[in-house]
Amino acid sequence: MAEYEQMEMDIRLDSERDLKDNLVKVIQFTYNNQEREREESGSLAPVRNKNEGYGIAAAAYTRIVKCEKDLKGGMNDYLTKLQVDGDAAIKECSMLYDAALNVAMNSIKMAADMTRILNDLYYGSDSQKTPLEDAFDDEEDDSEDDFEEAGATDAEASEMQDEEVSTENENSEREARESAEEDEE
């Protein structure tokens, strides 16, 4: 059977394929702008604890929920306008677009806020490492100072020597038997 490689064609658009990468860039851009604005206004206090971080997340989530309600209401209005003659549905469609845009915009702002919380809580203002990384580094520092290679104990050394002697004896006995068998032939 001939070797073959299973190929899968990705027929998505490049923009669709790179959407997540583009969103990450937009979130980082939003985060940088928020930090710059906080710095200019003098309200650059870091997030001090996880409870404060939750408060920031809850406020952002509340904004998203409000926008989602507007989006849901817009969908219901659009559905009712389908039954009406004329261009009334076009207005509802533009309102849906605006509601979806607001959901996306507030979601990006929330992701930027989460980036801030992660940076403040896990990296802190003076450290660029997570608490887990700090713990590993501390452990490495402690172990490097007084690390000593353990040698074999006397009991282990005598056991190893006994094993070598018994192996040599077994080899000698086997060779003697083989030579005796050859002599008999």
Coordinates of C-alpha atoms in Angstrom, one line a residue:
M1 CA 0.0 0.0 0.0
A2 CA 1.4 3.4 -0.9
E3 CA 2.0 5.9 1.8
Y4 CA -0.1 9.0 1.6
E5 CA -0.8 12.0 3.7
Q6 CA -4.4 13.0 4.5
M7 CA -4.8 16.6 3.6
E8 CA -7.6 18.9 4.7
M9 CA -8.5 22.0 2.7
D10 CA -9.2 25.1 4.8
I11 CA -11.5 27.2 2.6
R12 CA -12.1 29.9 5.1
L13 CA -11.2 33.5 4.2
D14 CA -7.8 34.7 5.4
S15 CA -9.6 37.4 7.5
E16 CA -11.8 34.7 9.1
R17 CA -8.8 32.5 9.8
D18 CA -6.9 35.3 11.5
L19 CA -9.8 36.6 13.4
K20 CA -8.6 35.5 16.8
D21 CA -5.1 36.9 16.1
N22 CA -6.7 40.2 15.1
L23 CA -8.9 40.2 18.2
V24 CA -5.9 39.6 20.4
K25 CA -4.2 42.6 18.8
V26 CA -7.3 44.8 19.3
I27 CA -7.6 43.7 22.9
Q28 CA -3.9 44.6 23.5
F29 CA -4.4 47.9 21.7
T30 CA -7.4 48.7 23.9
Y31 CA -5.5 47.7 27.1
N32 CA -2.6 50.0 26.1
N33 CA -5.0 52.9 25.5
Q34 CA -6.8 52.3 28.8
E35 CA -3.4 52.2 30.6
R36 CA -2.3 55.4 28.9
E37 CA -5.6 57.2 29.8
R38 CA -5.3 56.0 33.5
E39 CA -1.7 57.3 33.6
E40 CA -2.7 60.7 32.2
S41 CA -5.6 61.1 34.6
G42 CA -3.5 60.0 37.5
S43 CA -5.8 57.0 38.4
L44 CA -3.2 54.3 37.8
A45 CA -3.8 52.4 41.0
P46 CA -3.1 48.7 40.4
V47 CA -5.7 46.0 41.2
R48 CA -4.8 45.1 44.8
N49 CA -6.6 41.8 45.3
K50 CA -8.9 39.3 43.6
N51 CA -12.0 40.9 45.2
E52 CA -11.3 44.2 43.5
G53 CA -10.6 42.3 40.3
Y54 CA -14.0 40.6 40.6
G55 CA -15.6 44.0 41.0
I56 CA -14.0 45.3 37.8
A57 CA -15.1 42.1 36.0
A58 CA -18.6 42.3 37.3
A59 CA -19.0 45.9 36.1
A60 CA -17.8 44.9 32.6
Y61 CA -20.0 41.9 32.5
T62 CA -23.0 44.0 33.5
R63 CA -22.4 46.3 30.5
I64 CA -22.2 43.2 28.2
V65 CA -25.5 41.8 29.6
K66 CA -27.2 45.2 28.9
C67 CA -26.0 45.2 25.3
E68 CA -27.1 41.5 24.9
K69 CA -30.6 42.5 26.1
D70 CA -30.7 45.2 23.5
L71 CA -29.5 42.7 20.9
K72 CA -32.3 40.2 21.9
G73 CA -34.9 42.9 21.8
G74 CA -33.7 44.0 18.3
M75 CA -34.0 40.4 17.1
N76 CA -37.6 40.3 18.3
D77 CA -38.4 43.6 16.7
Y78 CA -36.8 42.5 13.4
L79 CA -38.9 39.3 13.5
T80 CA -42.1 41.4 13.9
K81 CA -41.1 43.7 11.0
L82 CA -40.8 40.8 8.6
Q83 CA -44.6 40.6 8.5
V84 CA -44.9 44.3 7.6
D85 CA -44.7 45.6 4.0
G86 CA -42.1 48.3 3.3
D87 CA -38.6 49.1 4.5
A88 CA -39.3 48.9 8.2
A89 CA -37.1 45.8 8.6
I90 CA -34.1 47.8 7.2
K91 CA -34.2 50.1 10.2
E92 CA -34.4 47.1 12.6
C93 CA -31.4 45.5 10.8
S94 CA -29.3 48.6 11.3
M95 CA -30.3 48.7 15.0
L96 CA -29.2 45.0 15.2
Y97 CA -25.9 45.9 13.7
D98 CA -25.4 48.6 16.3
A99 CA -26.4 46.3 19.2
A100 CA -24.0 43.6 17.9
L101 CA -21.3 46.1 17.6
N102 CA -21.9 47.3 21.2
V103 CA -21.7 43.7 22.5
A104 CA -18.4 43.2 20.7
M105 CA -17.0 46.5 21.8
N106 CA -17.9 45.9 25.5
S107 CA -16.5 42.3 25.2
I108 CA -13.2 43.7 24.0
K109 CA -13.2 46.2 26.8
M110 CA -13.8 43.4 29.3
A111 CA -11.0 41.3 27.9
A112 CA -8.7 44.4 28.2
D113 CA -9.9 44.8 31.8
M114 CA -9.1 41.1 32.4
T115 CA -5.6 41.7 31.0
R116 CA -5.1 44.5 33.5
I117 CA -6.3 42.3 36.4
L118 CA -4.0 39.5 35.3
N119 CA -1.1 41.8 35.0
D120 CA -1.7 43.5 38.3
L121 CA -2.5 40.4 40.3
Y122 CA -0.1 37.8 38.8
Y123 CA 2.7 39.9 37.6
G124 CA 2.5 42.8 40.1
S125 CA 4.0 46.2 39.6
D126 CA 7.5 45.1 40.6
S127 CA 7.7 41.5 39.3
Q128 CA 7.3 40.1 35.8
K129 CA 6.8 36.5 37.1
T130 CA 3.7 34.6 38.2
P131 CA 3.6 33.4 41.8
L132 CA 4.2 29.9 40.6
E133 CA 7.4 31.0 38.7
D134 CA 8.6 32.8 41.8
A135 CA 8.1 29.6 43.9
F136 CA 10.1 27.6 41.3
D137 CA 12.9 30.1 41.3
D138 CA 13.0 30.2 45.1
E139 CA 13.1 26.4 45.2
E140 CA 16.0 26.3 42.6
D141 CA 17.9 28.9 44.6
D142 CA 17.6 26.9 47.8
S143 CA 18.6 23.6 46.1
E144 CA 21.6 25.0 44.3
D145 CA 23.3 26.3 47.5
D146 CA 23.7 23.0 49.4
F147 CA 23.2 20.4 46.7
E148 CA 25.4 17.4 47.1
E149 CA 25.5 14.2 45.0
A150 CA 24.6 11.1 47.1
G151 CA 27.1 8.3 46.9
A152 CA 26.5 4.6 47.4
T153 CA 26.3 3.5 51.0
D154 CA 28.6 0.7 52.3
A155 CA 25.7 -1.8 52.3
E156 CA 24.9 -1.0 48.6
A157 CA 28.6 -1.2 47.6
S158 CA 29.0 -4.7 49.3
E159 CA 25.8 -5.9 47.6
M160 CA 27.1 -4.8 44.2
Q161 CA 30.4 -6.5 44.8
D162 CA 28.7 -9.7 45.9
E163 CA 26.6 -9.7 42.7
E164 CA 29.7 -9.3 40.6
V165 CA 31.5 -12.2 42.3
S166 CA 28.4 -14.5 42.0
T167 CA 28.2 -13.6 38.3
E168 CA 31.8 -14.4 37.8
N169 CA 31.4 -17.7 39.6
E170 CA 28.3 -18.6 37.4
N171 CA 30.3 -17.8 34.2
S172 CA 33.2 -20.0 35.4
E173 CA 30.9 -22.9 36.2
R174 CA 29.2 -22.7 32.8
E175 CA 32.5 -22.6 30.9
A176 CA 33.7 -25.7 32.8
R177 CA 30.5 -27.6 31.9
E178 CA 30.8 -26.6 28.3
S179 CA 34.4 -27.7 28.1
A180 CA 33.5 -31.0 29.8
E181 CA 30.8 -31.6 27.3
E182 CA 33.2 -30.9 24.4
D183 CA 35.6 -33.4 25.8
E184 CA 33.0 -36.1 26.0
E185 CA 32.2 -35.7 22.4

